[in-house]
């Protein structure tokens, strides 16, 4: 903190004496590494060194200046790009004619504190300035704009310090999304897209390949922490989980690296998203190689994904197949030659060559051709970043051109101030000689467009950076990511896309159930319950089928439920049909017998007309059971219950008439009785008709108010539809049954009363037995009908109809047929009256 206050104290001014007043900076002056005078000066800040020697200050004496270490030639190249742009502008007759631009370029060593000091030096200058007594110690800014810094953390410090003075700061490589906040950094602009877009693009790239379980390593500074925070937020929105997220800075102790290696080895994810600066990755890469952490799929940022020096360091192929985002390729005509010429001039006697951070000194003749040398300072792979520096310088130059109202000449008398320069830079929209557009949005950012780079190793050990696609934020969301998958090479030099998931995808027919205490990407696949399906992969829920559908065996589709009803084709239906037809045929047979022997006493007894009507009604009873078999329809549902109710009432009415005839017949034998007069055949017919008509009226009321109708029973069976006849009105149904039961009870009572009347063939006995069977069947029918599921309830009803019909047929008519056919000697009037034949002599 003392060092920071010391640098900030540079602005404080004091008088040395009242005689010789002057403004003087406090602290040691910062001297530029490269400089050139001009009418207007641009400042430059680059990290020519990437680190510095650690020291322990006790603040009992003035701290010594930083001792910078680790030469960083890529930032030296950035400085050369700035020099090249200024030289090109100075030689131009179209841009700032008659005006020369100068520069002061400083080495910040990657130190935030040093960056702040350099910022103040650029704003104030280092000269001792004499001023009149009591005059304010202020003057215009020393430079018109600052180009730099390279990294986000130093740039944030620079933009914070210089923001109140609205001196434009244009960075070529500081990508932290936080720098887009104009309330904190009002004078900051950049020629590289914000990490907000890169982080989101990385999330969509990871999602595109189906990697939902990834690890993450980030640089422990503003660049890495802010970029990873945006990536993490995007990943959560896209359903991607981070198994681990660790931070690292190149000055961290070795134990921190060891812990990172242990985390990676213990992980199950096969994809690592590296939001690292190239310097931090270089440190980690050495240790990763030592521990053979190969086989992982790396996803990188623009900081290292197209850095050839990082690729050269990867001698153990840790990063083979890496994929990531880079700034689109660019070309600046003449820049490569400018850089090489500079090196030839600078090292004409002694040539210091750096290879893989190892310094090798060798003698040279001074006449070497630098175009054939391949090393870190002749490598042009960072041309897109050089172009960003180039565009930043041109943005300032065009702003000055507009402020000075340049045409063929410029107005040098215009008083420049930082705010005016900043406003004009924000408004520019130009095209460079290479066709690149330069403009800034309201946040000071350029349009975001990235190339997708894939590391593809070649046979000679060289890694080729292959452009495999494009990510363009100016397009619609579905078109932003454009990839050519067939050209990609993955980890271990394979063409098969790696798989990195916590849990395998849940196939259709299953749903995801989260594992307790683990991220949402870790889940179990549970089969859908019966009646539910999922027809997509990784379904969170199972959808219930519509009521008329049921899930198939795989639970991935709803199929229409099987419609079930009592049909003629199945065994049960066929047997019941056969029994019904047999009963009808048997009844017809009895009718034929009775018709043939209609003159005999046994047929004529008890009103043969009622006997034939009873037999006819029994045929209808047998045949009405057929209406219960087959698929229910509107007419069959109404017919089955009406036919059943009317035919049985007709049948029982005939029995009731017969019973009454028996009772009346014996009553008529009493002296003075005129019962037979009141219950002759006409009255019997009226009785049967009246009883039957009542049932007909009940059925008509039922059919007109709420008739039976076909319905689908979806509740009885889960996977079947029971086609059945709904009663419509339960009152109507039970009224029909109740009326049948009432007649049956009356018939039973009358028959029971007449059972002991004298007659060898008392029909009342057989009617009593038949009514017992009838009542027993229907009493047992009710619980069986209610408890039987589906088509079995129909079968129970048919069985009850047939049982009653056979009971009546067998109990009443079979004994008579037996006598008619097998015992004709008993078919006499004497025998029917119960009189014994005279004894023969």
mmCIF file with all atom_site columns, C-alpha atoms in Angstrom, residues 113-189:
data_model
loop_
_atom_site.group_PDB
_atom_site.id
_atom_site.type_symbol
_atom_site.label_atom_id
_atom_site.label_alt_id
_atom_site.label_comp_id
_atom_site.label_asym_id
_atom_site.label_entity_id
_atom_site.label_seq_id
_atom_site.pdbx_PDB_ins_code
_atom_site.Cartn_x
_atom_site.Cartn_y
_atom_site.Cartn_z
_atom_site.occupancy
_atom_site.B_iso_or_equiv
_atom_site.pdbx_formal_charge
_atom_site.auth_seq_id
_atom_site.auth_comp_id
_atom_site.auth_asym_id
_atom_site.auth_atom_id
_atom_site.pdbx_PDB_model_num
ATOM 1  C CA . UNK A 1 113 ? 1.813   -0.663 -9.003  1.00 0.00 ? 113 UNK A CA 1
ATOM 2  C CA . UNK A 1 114 ? 4.303   0.115  -11.744 1.00 0.00 ? 114 UNK A CA 1
ATOM 3  C CA . UNK A 1 115 ? 1.433   0.533  -14.243 1.00 0.00 ? 115 UNK A CA 1
ATOM 4  C CA . UNK A 1 116 ? -0.118  3.195  -12.000 1.00 0.00 ? 116 UNK A CA 1
ATOM 5  C CA . UNK A 1 117 ? 3.201   5.025  -11.750 1.00 0.00 ? 117 UNK A CA 1
ATOM 6  C CA . UNK A 1 118 ? 3.703   4.936  -15.510 1.00 0.00 ? 118 UNK A CA 1
ATOM 7  C CA . UNK A 1 119 ? 0.135   6.222  -15.997 1.00 0.00 ? 119 UNK A CA 1
ATOM 8  C CA . UNK A 1 120 ? 0.833   9.287  -13.875 1.00 0.00 ? 120 UNK A CA 1
ATOM 9  C CA . UNK A 1 121 ? 4.147   9.837  -15.635 1.00 0.00 ? 121 UNK A CA 1
ATOM 10 C CA . UNK A 1 122 ? 2.376   9.819  -19.006 1.00 0.00 ? 122 UNK A CA 1
ATOM 11 C CA . UNK A 1 123 ? -0.277  12.201 -17.727 1.00 0.00 ? 123 UNK A CA 1
ATOM 12 C CA . UNK A 1 124 ? 2.153   14.695 -16.144 1.00 0.00 ? 124 UNK A CA 1
ATOM 13 C CA . UNK A 1 125 ? 5.555   14.250 -17.762 1.00 0.00 ? 125 UNK A CA 1
ATOM 14 C CA . UNK A 1 126 ? 8.872   14.055 -15.942 1.00 0.00 ? 126 UNK A CA 1
ATOM 15 C CA . UNK A 1 127 ? 10.269  17.574 -16.535 1.00 0.00 ? 127 UNK A CA 1
ATOM 16 C CA . UNK A 1 128 ? 10.892  20.154 -13.818 1.00 0.00 ? 128 UNK A CA 1
ATOM 17 C CA . UNK A 1 129 ? 8.731   23.120 -14.781 1.00 0.00 ? 129 UNK A CA 1
ATOM 18 C CA . UNK A 1 130 ? 9.322   26.657 -13.538 1.00 0.00 ? 130 UNK A CA 1
ATOM 19 C CA . UNK A 1 131 ? 6.209   28.750 -12.985 1.00 0.00 ? 131 UNK A CA 1
ATOM 20 C CA . UNK A 1 132 ? 5.540   32.311 -11.830 1.00 0.00 ? 132 UNK A CA 1
ATOM 21 C CA . UNK A 1 133 ? 4.974   32.907 -8.162  1.00 0.00 ? 133 UNK A CA 1
ATOM 22 C CA . UNK A 1 134 ? 1.504   31.878 -6.951  1.00 0.00 ? 134 UNK A CA 1
ATOM 23 C CA . UNK A 1 135 ? 0.622   30.457 -10.382 1.00 0.00 ? 135 UNK A CA 1
ATOM 24 C CA . UNK A 1 136 ? -1.330  27.150 -10.326 1.00 0.00 ? 136 UNK A CA 1
ATOM 25 C CA . UNK A 1 137 ? 0.853   24.136 -10.904 1.00 0.00 ? 137 UNK A CA 1
ATOM 26 C CA . UNK A 1 138 ? -1.363  22.674 -13.622 1.00 0.00 ? 138 UNK A CA 1
ATOM 27 C CA . UNK A 1 139 ? -1.065  22.156 -17.358 1.00 0.00 ? 139 UNK A CA 1
ATOM 28 C CA . UNK A 1 140 ? -2.634  20.081 -20.161 1.00 0.00 ? 140 UNK A CA 1
ATOM 29 C CA . UNK A 1 141 ? -2.122  16.341 -20.264 1.00 0.00 ? 141 UNK A CA 1
ATOM 30 C CA . UNK A 1 142 ? 1.306   15.302 -21.447 1.00 0.00 ? 142 UNK A CA 1
ATOM 31 C CA . UNK A 1 143 ? -0.080  12.696 -23.897 1.00 0.00 ? 143 UNK A CA 1
ATOM 32 C CA . UNK A 1 144 ? -3.276  12.657 -25.942 1.00 0.00 ? 144 UNK A CA 1
ATOM 33 C CA . UNK A 1 145 ? -4.081  9.010  -25.285 1.00 0.00 ? 145 UNK A CA 1
ATOM 34 C CA . UNK A 1 146 ? -2.587  5.863  -23.790 1.00 0.00 ? 146 UNK A CA 1
ATOM 35 C CA . UNK A 1 147 ? -2.286  2.600  -25.722 1.00 0.00 ? 147 UNK A CA 1
ATOM 36 C CA . UNK A 1 148 ? -2.298  -0.346 -23.299 1.00 0.00 ? 148 UNK A CA 1
ATOM 37 C CA . UNK A 1 149 ? -2.217  -2.214 -20.998 1.00 0.00 ? 149 UNK A CA 1
ATOM 38 C CA . UNK A 1 150 ? -2.024  -5.799 -22.213 1.00 0.00 ? 150 UNK A CA 1
ATOM 39 C CA . UNK A 1 151 ? -3.607  -7.532 -19.207 1.00 0.00 ? 151 UNK A CA 1
ATOM 40 C CA . UNK A 1 152 ? -6.900  -6.787 -17.495 1.00 0.00 ? 152 UNK A CA 1
ATOM 41 C CA . UNK A 1 153 ? -5.742  -6.259 -13.903 1.00 0.00 ? 153 UNK A CA 1
ATOM 42 C CA . UNK A 1 154 ? -3.151  -3.541 -14.685 1.00 0.00 ? 154 UNK A CA 1
ATOM 43 C CA . UNK A 1 155 ? -5.613  -1.977 -17.122 1.00 0.00 ? 155 UNK A CA 1
ATOM 44 C CA . UNK A 1 156 ? -8.292  -1.781 -14.421 1.00 0.00 ? 156 UNK A CA 1
ATOM 45 C CA . UNK A 1 157 ? -5.833  0.053  -12.162 1.00 0.00 ? 157 UNK A CA 1
ATOM 46 C CA . UNK A 1 158 ? -4.803  2.385  -14.988 1.00 0.00 ? 158 UNK A CA 1
ATOM 47 C CA . UNK A 1 159 ? -8.403  3.112  -16.008 1.00 0.00 ? 159 UNK A CA 1
ATOM 48 C CA . UNK A 1 160 ? -9.372  3.755  -12.374 1.00 0.00 ? 160 UNK A CA 1
ATOM 49 C CA . UNK A 1 161 ? -6.550  6.246  -11.805 1.00 0.00 ? 161 UNK A CA 1
ATOM 50 C CA . UNK A 1 162 ? -6.841  8.079  -15.122 1.00 0.00 ? 162 UNK A CA 1
ATOM 51 C CA . UNK A 1 163 ? -10.659 7.998  -15.324 1.00 0.00 ? 163 UNK A CA 1
ATOM 52 C CA . UNK A 1 164 ? -11.240 11.264 -13.397 1.00 0.00 ? 164 UNK A CA 1
ATOM 53 C CA . UNK A 1 165 ? -8.935  13.037 -15.857 1.00 0.00 ? 165 UNK A CA 1
ATOM 54 C CA . UNK A 1 166 ? -10.874 11.545 -18.835 1.00 0.00 ? 166 UNK A CA 1
ATOM 55 C CA . UNK A 1 167 ? -7.601  10.783 -20.610 1.00 0.00 ? 167 UNK A CA 1
ATOM 56 C CA . UNK A 1 168 ? -8.402  8.101  -23.246 1.00 0.00 ? 168 UNK A CA 1
ATOM 57 C CA . UNK A 1 169 ? -6.988  4.640  -22.552 1.00 0.00 ? 169 UNK A CA 1
ATOM 58 C CA . UNK A 1 170 ? -7.241  2.189  -25.468 1.00 0.00 ? 170 UNK A CA 1
ATOM 59 C CA . UNK A 1 171 ? -6.315  -1.426 -24.692 1.00 0.00 ? 171 UNK A CA 1
ATOM 60 C CA . UNK A 1 172 ? -5.553  -4.034 -27.326 1.00 0.00 ? 172 UNK A CA 1
ATOM 61 C CA . UNK A 1 173 ? -5.795  -7.113 -25.113 1.00 0.00 ? 173 UNK A CA 1
ATOM 62 C CA . UNK A 1 174 ? -7.597  -6.292 -21.813 1.00 0.00 ? 174 UNK A CA 1
ATOM 63 C CA . UNK A 1 175 ? -10.779 -8.313 -22.149 1.00 0.00 ? 175 UNK A CA 1
ATOM 64 C CA . UNK A 1 176 ? -12.338 -8.229 -18.658 1.00 0.00 ? 176 UNK A CA 1
ATOM 65 C CA . UNK A 1 177 ? -16.068 -7.600 -18.981 1.00 0.00 ? 177 UNK A CA 1
ATOM 66 C CA . UNK A 1 178 ? -15.899 -5.316 -15.936 1.00 0.00 ? 178 UNK A CA 1
ATOM 67 C CA . UNK A 1 179 ? -14.114 -2.689 -18.026 1.00 0.00 ? 179 UNK A CA 1
ATOM 68 C CA . UNK A 1 180 ? -17.325 -2.077 -19.977 1.00 0.00 ? 180 UNK A CA 1
ATOM 69 C CA . UNK A 1 181 ? -18.739 -0.274 -16.934 1.00 0.00 ? 181 UNK A CA 1
ATOM 70 C CA . UNK A 1 182 ? -18.530 3.379  -17.967 1.00 0.00 ? 182 UNK A CA 1
ATOM 71 C CA . UNK A 1 183 ? -19.454 4.621  -14.485 1.00 0.00 ? 183 UNK A CA 1
ATOM 72 C CA . UNK A 1 184 ? -16.193 3.189  -13.148 1.00 0.00 ? 184 UNK A CA 1
ATOM 73 C CA . UNK A 1 185 ? -14.009 3.525  -16.229 1.00 0.00 ? 185 UNK A CA 1
ATOM 74 C CA . UNK A 1 186 ? -15.350 6.494  -18.231 1.00 0.00 ? 186 UNK A CA 1
ATOM 75 C CA . UNK A 1 187 ? -12.292 6.982  -20.438 1.00 0.00 ? 187 UNK A CA 1
ATOM 76 C CA . UNK A 1 188 ? -11.543 3.340  -21.249 1.00 0.00 ? 188 UNK A CA 1
ATOM 77 C CA . UNK A 1 189 ? -11.931 1.882  -24.729 1.00 0.00 ? 189 UNK A CA 1
#
